[in-house]
Amino acid sequence: MNSYIALITLTILIITLLYQIKIWKARVLLSPAFYFSIIWILGILGLLLFKSVDILIETYPEYIDELNILVGQTGLCFIAVTKIGLKKVNTQIISINYFVTFRLFALLSICYFLLSLYVFFVEGRGFDFVAARDNMHETIENRSFIVGYFRLLSIPLSIFAGSKIIKMLLNLEQANFKKIAIIILPFVSDTLFSLTEGGRVAMVYGMMLYLIGAILTVPANFKVKARKKIIFYGLLLAFFINSMISWIGEVRSSKDDTYESTQLIKEKLGVYSFMYGAMEYVNSSYVGYQYRRVDAVDKNLGYGQYTFNGFINWQIPFASRFGIENASIANALGIYYFNQETYDFSRDYFYVTHSAYLPIIKDFGFLGSFFAIFFIVYLSHYFFIRIQQRRNINRSINFFFYYLFLIYWAKSNFYGTLSDSVLVPLFGFLIVDFLNKIATSKENANQPFTRN
């Protein structure tokens, strides 16, 4: 690994992060660039730290450099588009009111929580995260389709919950214990699902969705007193999440042969040891990228069929019940791509992620990837601006395209979410809007009839 390339990339990411904060202030928490920068800053810090204690896996160091170059170029693209649309956004409160009544939100949140409890005790393995992780794929494959569809509700529930909790925090809405308890249920449920699968993903990204709802619900330039209050709780929350990530990582490492190296790194981090889990988590993508770059990439370019496969590999809901589970455009054209196909239990390091950059390389090669990355960055920024131009968000589906590209960069150390069926998150939004439509119809039907 070339440490100079890593340091240059790290510098670009830090500049990207600081520039985003300078331009967008509080609204930076809505920015795909913000989450992208933090994730890969932690990854590169982990990369340099692992190398310093001589435990970095460098089987194909040229591909570590390649990944760092691609990450750095992404940062430069985000810097280039940062100011576009700045003057077009609504800087006042954006009202998130796609739930007709709080009662409907509470009902769905309670149902989701009860389901997560059931899954934790029936499918889970308590706090044995190693066993849970080893059996994760089998657990998910054998899971009822009802659980899968119910999990999709987490996205609109969490965004709405974030909006509600910030209103109470800023005394814009009356708070009580019962209401607060219901509002945090989506996050608790996501945490239980994370523990069931021995991972940390759902918990982290569930909290990110709370932040989305919260930041849209306050003015872009809110009062200093309120800002300090929000920053304090935000830092407290970030510390808690990082500690949870590190704790799960440490429990998992204590039952395999990585425990000693984990302790060595944590000792070197000192007071920053709570960040170890996040660093280690992103760093694994460098391992996966090296090996998948060798055994999963050939000279035949896909020209978009891998990176954007999610737009053509959709599936009709409950299709498997009718024996047509393979009905999709991708399958019809013979270009279906499952971005976790290398998780085959036989390849070296099959169990680690390879990042969103591998499908881009498979599609466009190294030089072509520069154009593809700029295109995706520009689209991501476009939807980031669009969601801020609204005054009211009366349907949860309004978040759909913004969410697709936000989560793509927020999870860019994974497999590339645009390769997954984009209809999957769409179902969660549609279900919520459909239930709200029914609730609205019933509410209107109960209204007394009056003549003009």
Short mmCIF file of N, CA and C in Angstrom, two decimals, residues 124-258:
data_model
loop_
_atom_site.label_atom_id
_atom_site.label_comp_id
_atom_site.label_asym_id
_atom_site.label_seq_id
_atom_site.Cartn_x
_atom_site.Cartn_y
_atom_site.Cartn_z
N GLY A 124 -32.69 -15.16 17.00
CA GLY A 124 -31.41 -14.70 17.50
C GLY A 124 -30.71 -15.69 18.42
N ARG A 125 -29.50 -15.31 18.79
CA ARG A 125 -28.67 -16.13 19.68
C ARG A 125 -28.19 -15.30 20.86
N GLY A 126 -29.12 -14.49 21.35
CA GLY A 126 -28.80 -13.65 22.50
C GLY A 126 -27.69 -12.68 22.16
N PHE A 127 -26.67 -12.64 23.01
CA PHE A 127 -25.55 -11.73 22.78
C PHE A 127 -24.32 -12.48 22.28
N ASP A 128 -24.55 -13.67 21.73
CA ASP A 128 -23.46 -14.41 21.09
C ASP A 128 -23.38 -13.94 19.64
N PHE A 129 -22.68 -12.82 19.43
CA PHE A 129 -22.67 -12.18 18.12
C PHE A 129 -21.90 -12.99 17.08
N VAL A 130 -20.96 -13.82 17.52
CA VAL A 130 -20.20 -14.65 16.58
C VAL A 130 -21.14 -15.68 15.95
N ALA A 131 -21.92 -16.38 16.81
CA ALA A 131 -22.86 -17.37 16.29
C ALA A 131 -23.93 -16.71 15.43
N ALA A 132 -24.39 -15.54 15.87
CA ALA A 132 -25.41 -14.82 15.11
C ALA A 132 -24.88 -14.42 13.74
N ARG A 133 -23.61 -13.96 13.70
CA ARG A 133 -23.01 -13.54 12.43
C ARG A 133 -22.77 -14.73 11.51
N ASP A 134 -22.32 -15.84 12.09
CA ASP A 134 -22.05 -17.03 11.28
C ASP A 134 -23.32 -17.58 10.63
N ASN A 135 -24.44 -17.37 11.30
CA ASN A 135 -25.71 -17.91 10.80
C ASN A 135 -26.60 -16.85 10.16
N MET A 136 -26.02 -15.66 9.92
CA MET A 136 -26.82 -14.54 9.44
C MET A 136 -27.53 -14.84 8.13
N HIS A 137 -26.81 -15.36 7.14
CA HIS A 137 -27.43 -15.59 5.83
C HIS A 137 -28.51 -16.66 5.91
N GLU A 138 -28.24 -17.70 6.68
CA GLU A 138 -29.25 -18.75 6.87
C GLU A 138 -30.48 -18.19 7.58
N THR A 139 -30.25 -17.34 8.58
CA THR A 139 -31.35 -16.73 9.34
C THR A 139 -32.24 -15.89 8.44
N ILE A 140 -31.61 -15.06 7.59
CA ILE A 140 -32.37 -14.17 6.71
C ILE A 140 -33.10 -14.96 5.63
N GLU A 141 -32.45 -15.99 5.09
CA GLU A 141 -33.07 -16.79 4.04
C GLU A 141 -34.30 -17.53 4.54
N ASN A 142 -34.28 -17.95 5.79
CA ASN A 142 -35.40 -18.72 6.35
C ASN A 142 -36.46 -17.83 7.00
N ARG A 143 -36.23 -16.54 6.95
CA ARG A 143 -37.14 -15.59 7.60
C ARG A 143 -38.43 -15.43 6.79
N SER A 144 -39.53 -15.28 7.48
CA SER A 144 -40.82 -15.08 6.82
C SER A 144 -40.80 -13.81 5.98
N PHE A 145 -41.45 -13.86 4.81
CA PHE A 145 -41.52 -12.68 3.94
C PHE A 145 -42.25 -11.52 4.62
N ILE A 146 -43.12 -11.86 5.58
CA ILE A 146 -43.84 -10.82 6.32
C ILE A 146 -42.86 -9.96 7.12
N VAL A 147 -41.87 -10.63 7.74
CA VAL A 147 -40.84 -9.90 8.49
C VAL A 147 -40.07 -8.97 7.55
N GLY A 148 -39.73 -9.49 6.36
CA GLY A 148 -39.00 -8.69 5.39
C GLY A 148 -39.73 -7.43 4.98
N TYR A 149 -41.02 -7.56 4.69
CA TYR A 149 -41.80 -6.39 4.29
C TYR A 149 -42.01 -5.43 5.46
N PHE A 150 -42.18 -5.98 6.66
CA PHE A 150 -42.38 -5.12 7.82
C PHE A 150 -41.13 -4.31 8.12
N ARG A 151 -39.96 -4.89 7.85
CA ARG A 151 -38.71 -4.17 8.11
C ARG A 151 -38.57 -2.92 7.24
N LEU A 152 -39.23 -2.95 6.08
CA LEU A 152 -39.15 -1.80 5.19
C LEU A 152 -39.82 -0.57 5.78
N LEU A 153 -40.71 -0.79 6.75
CA LEU A 153 -41.39 0.34 7.39
C LEU A 153 -40.43 1.18 8.22
N SER A 154 -39.29 0.61 8.55
CA SER A 154 -38.32 1.32 9.38
C SER A 154 -37.92 2.66 8.78
N ILE A 155 -37.84 2.74 7.44
CA ILE A 155 -37.37 3.97 6.79
C ILE A 155 -38.33 5.13 7.03
N PRO A 156 -39.62 5.01 6.60
CA PRO A 156 -40.54 6.14 6.86
C PRO A 156 -40.83 6.35 8.33
N LEU A 157 -40.84 5.28 9.13
CA LEU A 157 -41.09 5.44 10.57
C LEU A 157 -39.98 6.23 11.24
N SER A 158 -38.73 5.92 10.90
CA SER A 158 -37.59 6.59 11.54
C SER A 158 -37.50 8.06 11.15
N ILE A 159 -37.75 8.37 9.88
CA ILE A 159 -37.71 9.77 9.44
C ILE A 159 -38.77 10.59 10.17
N PHE A 160 -39.98 10.04 10.25
CA PHE A 160 -41.06 10.75 10.94
C PHE A 160 -40.76 10.89 12.43
N ALA A 161 -40.19 9.84 13.03
CA ALA A 161 -39.84 9.88 14.45
C ALA A 161 -38.79 10.96 14.73
N GLY A 162 -37.82 11.09 13.82
CA GLY A 162 -36.80 12.14 13.99
C GLY A 162 -37.41 13.52 13.98
N SER A 163 -38.40 13.71 13.10
CA SER A 163 -39.10 14.99 13.02
C SER A 163 -39.83 15.30 14.33
N LYS A 164 -40.48 14.29 14.88
CA LYS A 164 -41.24 14.47 16.11
C LYS A 164 -40.33 14.76 17.31
N ILE A 165 -39.24 14.03 17.39
CA ILE A 165 -38.38 14.15 18.57
C ILE A 165 -37.69 15.51 18.61
N ILE A 166 -37.35 16.07 17.44
CA ILE A 166 -36.71 17.39 17.43
C ILE A 166 -37.71 18.47 17.82
N LYS A 167 -38.98 18.30 17.46
CA LYS A 167 -40.01 19.26 17.85
C LYS A 167 -40.15 19.31 19.37
N MET A 168 -40.09 18.14 19.99
CA MET A 168 -40.19 18.08 21.45
C MET A 168 -38.93 18.64 22.11
N LEU A 169 -37.77 18.38 21.47
CA LEU A 169 -36.51 18.86 22.01
C LEU A 169 -36.44 20.38 22.00
N LEU A 170 -37.05 20.99 20.98
CA LEU A 170 -37.04 22.45 20.85
C LEU A 170 -38.32 23.08 21.37
N ASN A 171 -39.10 22.30 22.12
CA ASN A 171 -40.35 22.77 22.72
C ASN A 171 -41.36 23.28 21.70
N LEU A 172 -41.32 22.70 20.49
CA LEU A 172 -42.30 23.04 19.46
C LEU A 172 -43.54 22.16 19.57
N GLU A 173 -43.41 21.12 20.36
CA GLU A 173 -44.51 20.18 20.56
C GLU A 173 -44.43 19.64 21.98
N GLN A 174 -45.58 19.43 22.58
CA GLN A 174 -45.61 18.95 23.96
C GLN A 174 -45.08 17.53 24.06
N ALA A 175 -44.25 17.29 25.06
CA ALA A 175 -43.65 15.96 25.23
C ALA A 175 -44.17 15.31 26.50
N ASN A 176 -44.27 13.98 26.44
CA ASN A 176 -44.56 13.19 27.63
C ASN A 176 -43.88 11.84 27.48
N PHE A 177 -43.77 11.13 28.57
CA PHE A 177 -43.01 9.88 28.58
C PHE A 177 -43.57 8.87 27.58
N LYS A 178 -44.88 8.75 27.51
CA LYS A 178 -45.51 7.78 26.62
C LYS A 178 -45.18 8.08 25.16
N LYS A 179 -45.24 9.34 24.80
CA LYS A 179 -44.97 9.75 23.42
C LYS A 179 -43.51 9.52 23.06
N ILE A 180 -42.61 9.88 23.98
CA ILE A 180 -41.17 9.68 23.73
C ILE A 180 -40.86 8.19 23.58
N ALA A 181 -41.46 7.37 24.42
CA ALA A 181 -41.24 5.92 24.36
C ALA A 181 -41.65 5.36 23.00
N ILE A 182 -42.76 5.83 22.47
CA ILE A 182 -43.22 5.36 21.16
C ILE A 182 -42.30 5.85 20.05
N ILE A 183 -41.84 7.09 20.17
CA ILE A 183 -40.99 7.68 19.13
C ILE A 183 -39.64 6.96 18.99
N ILE A 184 -39.10 6.44 20.09
CA ILE A 184 -37.80 5.76 20.00
C ILE A 184 -37.94 4.27 19.63
N LEU A 185 -39.18 3.77 19.52
CA LEU A 185 -39.38 2.35 19.21
C LEU A 185 -38.77 1.91 17.88
N PRO A 186 -38.88 2.69 16.78
CA PRO A 186 -38.23 2.25 15.54
C PRO A 186 -36.72 2.04 15.70
N PHE A 187 -36.06 2.93 16.45
CA PHE A 187 -34.62 2.77 16.67
C PHE A 187 -34.32 1.53 17.51
N VAL A 188 -35.09 1.33 18.57
CA VAL A 188 -34.91 0.14 19.42
C VAL A 188 -35.12 -1.12 18.60
N SER A 189 -36.12 -1.10 17.74
CA SER A 189 -36.42 -2.26 16.89
C SER A 189 -35.27 -2.55 15.93
N ASP A 190 -34.73 -1.51 15.30
CA ASP A 190 -33.59 -1.69 14.40
C ASP A 190 -32.38 -2.25 15.14
N THR A 191 -32.19 -1.80 16.38
CA THR A 191 -31.09 -2.30 17.20
C THR A 191 -31.26 -3.79 17.48
N LEU A 192 -32.47 -4.20 17.79
CA LEU A 192 -32.75 -5.62 18.05
C LEU A 192 -32.50 -6.46 16.80
N PHE A 193 -32.88 -5.95 15.65
CA PHE A 193 -32.61 -6.66 14.40
C PHE A 193 -31.11 -6.78 14.17
N SER A 194 -30.37 -5.72 14.49
CA SER A 194 -28.91 -5.74 14.36
C SER A 194 -28.30 -6.82 15.24
N LEU A 195 -28.73 -6.86 16.49
CA LEU A 195 -28.20 -7.85 17.44
C LEU A 195 -28.57 -9.26 17.01
N THR A 196 -29.75 -9.44 16.44
CA THR A 196 -30.18 -10.76 15.98
C THR A 196 -29.25 -11.28 14.89
N GLU A 197 -28.79 -10.38 14.04
CA GLU A 197 -27.94 -10.77 12.91
C GLU A 197 -26.46 -10.65 13.23
N GLY A 198 -26.14 -10.29 14.48
CA GLY A 198 -24.74 -10.19 14.88
C GLY A 198 -24.01 -9.03 14.23
N GLY A 199 -24.77 -8.06 13.71
CA GLY A 199 -24.16 -6.93 13.02
C GLY A 199 -24.43 -5.61 13.71
N ARG A 200 -24.11 -4.53 12.99
CA ARG A 200 -24.25 -3.20 13.57
C ARG A 200 -24.91 -2.23 12.60
N VAL A 201 -25.28 -2.73 11.44
CA VAL A 201 -25.72 -1.86 10.35
C VAL A 201 -27.05 -1.18 10.62
N ALA A 202 -28.09 -1.98 10.89
CA ALA A 202 -29.45 -1.43 11.02
C ALA A 202 -29.52 -0.35 12.09
N MET A 203 -28.80 -0.55 13.17
CA MET A 203 -28.80 0.42 14.28
C MET A 203 -28.22 1.76 13.83
N VAL A 204 -27.11 1.72 13.12
CA VAL A 204 -26.43 2.95 12.70
C VAL A 204 -27.26 3.71 11.67
N TYR A 205 -27.75 3.01 10.66
CA TYR A 205 -28.47 3.69 9.60
C TYR A 205 -29.89 4.05 10.01
N GLY A 206 -30.43 3.35 11.00
CA GLY A 206 -31.71 3.75 11.57
C GLY A 206 -31.58 5.10 12.25
N MET A 207 -30.48 5.31 12.97
CA MET A 207 -30.26 6.59 13.63
C MET A 207 -30.01 7.70 12.61
N MET A 208 -29.36 7.36 11.49
CA MET A 208 -29.15 8.36 10.44
C MET A 208 -30.48 8.87 9.91
N LEU A 209 -31.47 7.99 9.78
CA LEU A 209 -32.79 8.40 9.29
C LEU A 209 -33.50 9.31 10.30
N TYR A 210 -33.27 9.06 11.58
CA TYR A 210 -33.80 9.99 12.60
C TYR A 210 -33.23 11.38 12.38
N LEU A 211 -31.92 11.45 12.07
CA LEU A 211 -31.27 12.74 11.84
C LEU A 211 -31.86 13.45 10.63
N ILE A 212 -32.20 12.69 9.59
CA ILE A 212 -32.78 13.27 8.38
C ILE A 212 -34.09 13.99 8.74
N GLY A 213 -34.96 13.27 9.44
CA GLY A 213 -36.23 13.86 9.84
C GLY A 213 -36.06 15.06 10.75
N ALA A 214 -35.08 14.98 11.65
CA ALA A 214 -34.86 16.06 12.61
C ALA A 214 -34.38 17.33 11.93
N ILE A 215 -33.38 17.21 11.06
CA ILE A 215 -32.77 18.39 10.45
C ILE A 215 -33.72 19.09 9.46
N LEU A 216 -34.58 18.33 8.81
CA LEU A 216 -35.55 18.96 7.92
C LEU A 216 -36.59 19.76 8.69
N THR A 217 -36.74 19.45 9.97
CA THR A 217 -37.79 20.06 10.78
C THR A 217 -37.33 21.30 11.53
N VAL A 218 -36.10 21.71 11.32
CA VAL A 218 -35.62 22.96 11.94
C VAL A 218 -35.13 23.89 10.83
N PRO A 219 -35.17 25.21 11.03
CA PRO A 219 -34.65 26.14 10.03
C PRO A 219 -33.16 25.92 9.81
N ALA A 220 -32.68 26.23 8.63
CA ALA A 220 -31.27 26.04 8.31
C ALA A 220 -30.37 26.83 9.26
N ASN A 221 -30.82 28.02 9.68
CA ASN A 221 -30.05 28.84 10.62
C ASN A 221 -30.86 29.02 11.91
N PHE A 222 -30.92 27.98 12.72
CA PHE A 222 -31.71 28.10 13.94
C PHE A 222 -30.89 28.74 15.06
N LYS A 223 -31.56 29.08 16.13
CA LYS A 223 -30.97 29.86 17.22
C LYS A 223 -29.76 29.16 17.83
N VAL A 224 -28.81 29.98 18.29
CA VAL A 224 -27.57 29.45 18.87
C VAL A 224 -27.86 28.54 20.06
N LYS A 225 -28.80 28.95 20.92
CA LYS A 225 -29.13 28.16 22.10
C LYS A 225 -29.63 26.78 21.71
N ALA A 226 -30.52 26.75 20.72
CA ALA A 226 -31.06 25.48 20.23
C ALA A 226 -29.96 24.66 19.56
N ARG A 227 -29.05 25.34 18.86
CA ARG A 227 -27.97 24.66 18.16
C ARG A 227 -27.07 23.93 19.14
N LYS A 228 -26.73 24.61 20.24
CA LYS A 228 -25.87 23.99 21.25
C LYS A 228 -26.54 22.76 21.86
N LYS A 229 -27.84 22.88 22.09
CA LYS A 229 -28.60 21.77 22.67
C LYS A 229 -28.58 20.55 21.74
N ILE A 230 -28.80 20.81 20.45
CA ILE A 230 -28.82 19.72 19.47
C ILE A 230 -27.43 19.12 19.30
N ILE A 231 -26.40 19.97 19.25
CA ILE A 231 -25.03 19.47 19.11
C ILE A 231 -24.66 18.57 20.30
N PHE A 232 -25.04 18.99 21.51
CA PHE A 232 -24.73 18.20 22.70
C PHE A 232 -25.35 16.81 22.61
N TYR A 233 -26.65 16.76 22.30
CA TYR A 233 -27.32 15.47 22.20
C TYR A 233 -26.80 14.66 21.01
N GLY A 234 -26.40 15.36 19.93
CA GLY A 234 -25.85 14.68 18.77
C GLY A 234 -24.52 14.00 19.09
N LEU A 235 -23.65 14.72 19.80
CA LEU A 235 -22.36 14.14 20.19
C LEU A 235 -22.55 12.98 21.16
N LEU A 236 -23.50 13.13 22.07
CA LEU A 236 -23.79 12.06 23.02
C LEU A 236 -24.25 10.81 22.28
N LEU A 237 -25.10 11.01 21.30
CA LEU A 237 -25.62 9.91 20.50
C LEU A 237 -24.51 9.26 19.68
N ALA A 238 -23.65 10.09 19.08
CA ALA A 238 -22.54 9.57 18.27
C ALA A 238 -21.61 8.71 19.13
N PHE A 239 -21.35 9.18 20.36
CA PHE A 239 -20.51 8.41 21.28
C PHE A 239 -21.15 7.06 21.61
N PHE A 240 -22.46 7.09 21.85
CA PHE A 240 -23.19 5.86 22.18
C PHE A 240 -23.13 4.87 21.02
N ILE A 241 -23.40 5.35 19.80
CA ILE A 241 -23.39 4.48 18.62
C ILE A 241 -22.01 3.87 18.40
N ASN A 242 -20.97 4.72 18.50
CA ASN A 242 -19.60 4.23 18.31
C ASN A 242 -19.23 3.21 19.36
N SER A 243 -19.65 3.44 20.59
CA SER A 243 -19.37 2.51 21.68
C SER A 243 -20.05 1.17 21.44
N MET A 244 -21.30 1.22 20.95
CA MET A 244 -22.03 0.00 20.64
C MET A 244 -21.34 -0.78 19.53
N ILE A 245 -20.90 -0.07 18.50
CA ILE A 245 -20.21 -0.71 17.37
C ILE A 245 -18.94 -1.40 17.86
N SER A 246 -18.17 -0.69 18.69
CA SER A 246 -16.91 -1.24 19.21
C SER A 246 -17.17 -2.42 20.14
N TRP A 247 -18.23 -2.32 20.95
CA TRP A 247 -18.55 -3.40 21.88
C TRP A 247 -18.90 -4.68 21.13
N ILE A 248 -19.73 -4.56 20.10
CA ILE A 248 -20.12 -5.73 19.31
C ILE A 248 -18.89 -6.32 18.62
N GLY A 249 -18.05 -5.43 18.06
CA GLY A 249 -16.83 -5.88 17.40
C GLY A 249 -15.89 -6.60 18.36
N GLU A 250 -15.78 -6.08 19.58
CA GLU A 250 -14.89 -6.69 20.58
C GLU A 250 -15.41 -8.05 21.03
N VAL A 251 -16.73 -8.14 21.23
CA VAL A 251 -17.32 -9.43 21.63
C VAL A 251 -17.08 -10.47 20.55
N ARG A 252 -17.23 -10.05 19.27
CA ARG A 252 -17.01 -10.99 18.18
C ARG A 252 -15.55 -11.40 18.09
N SER A 253 -14.63 -10.45 18.29
CA SER A 253 -13.21 -10.77 18.19
C SER A 253 -12.73 -11.60 19.37
N SER A 254 -13.41 -11.49 20.53
CA SER A 254 -12.99 -12.25 21.72
C SER A 254 -13.18 -13.75 21.54
N LYS A 255 -13.97 -14.14 20.53
CA LYS A 255 -14.24 -15.56 20.31
C LYS A 255 -13.56 -16.09 19.05
N ASP A 256 -12.65 -15.30 18.49
CA ASP A 256 -11.86 -15.81 17.36
C ASP A 256 -10.41 -15.40 17.57
N ASP A 257 -9.58 -15.58 16.54
CA ASP A 257 -8.13 -15.35 16.71
C ASP A 257 -7.70 -13.91 16.48
N THR A 258 -8.65 -12.98 16.47
CA THR A 258 -8.28 -11.57 16.26
C THR A 258 -8.28 -10.77 17.56
#
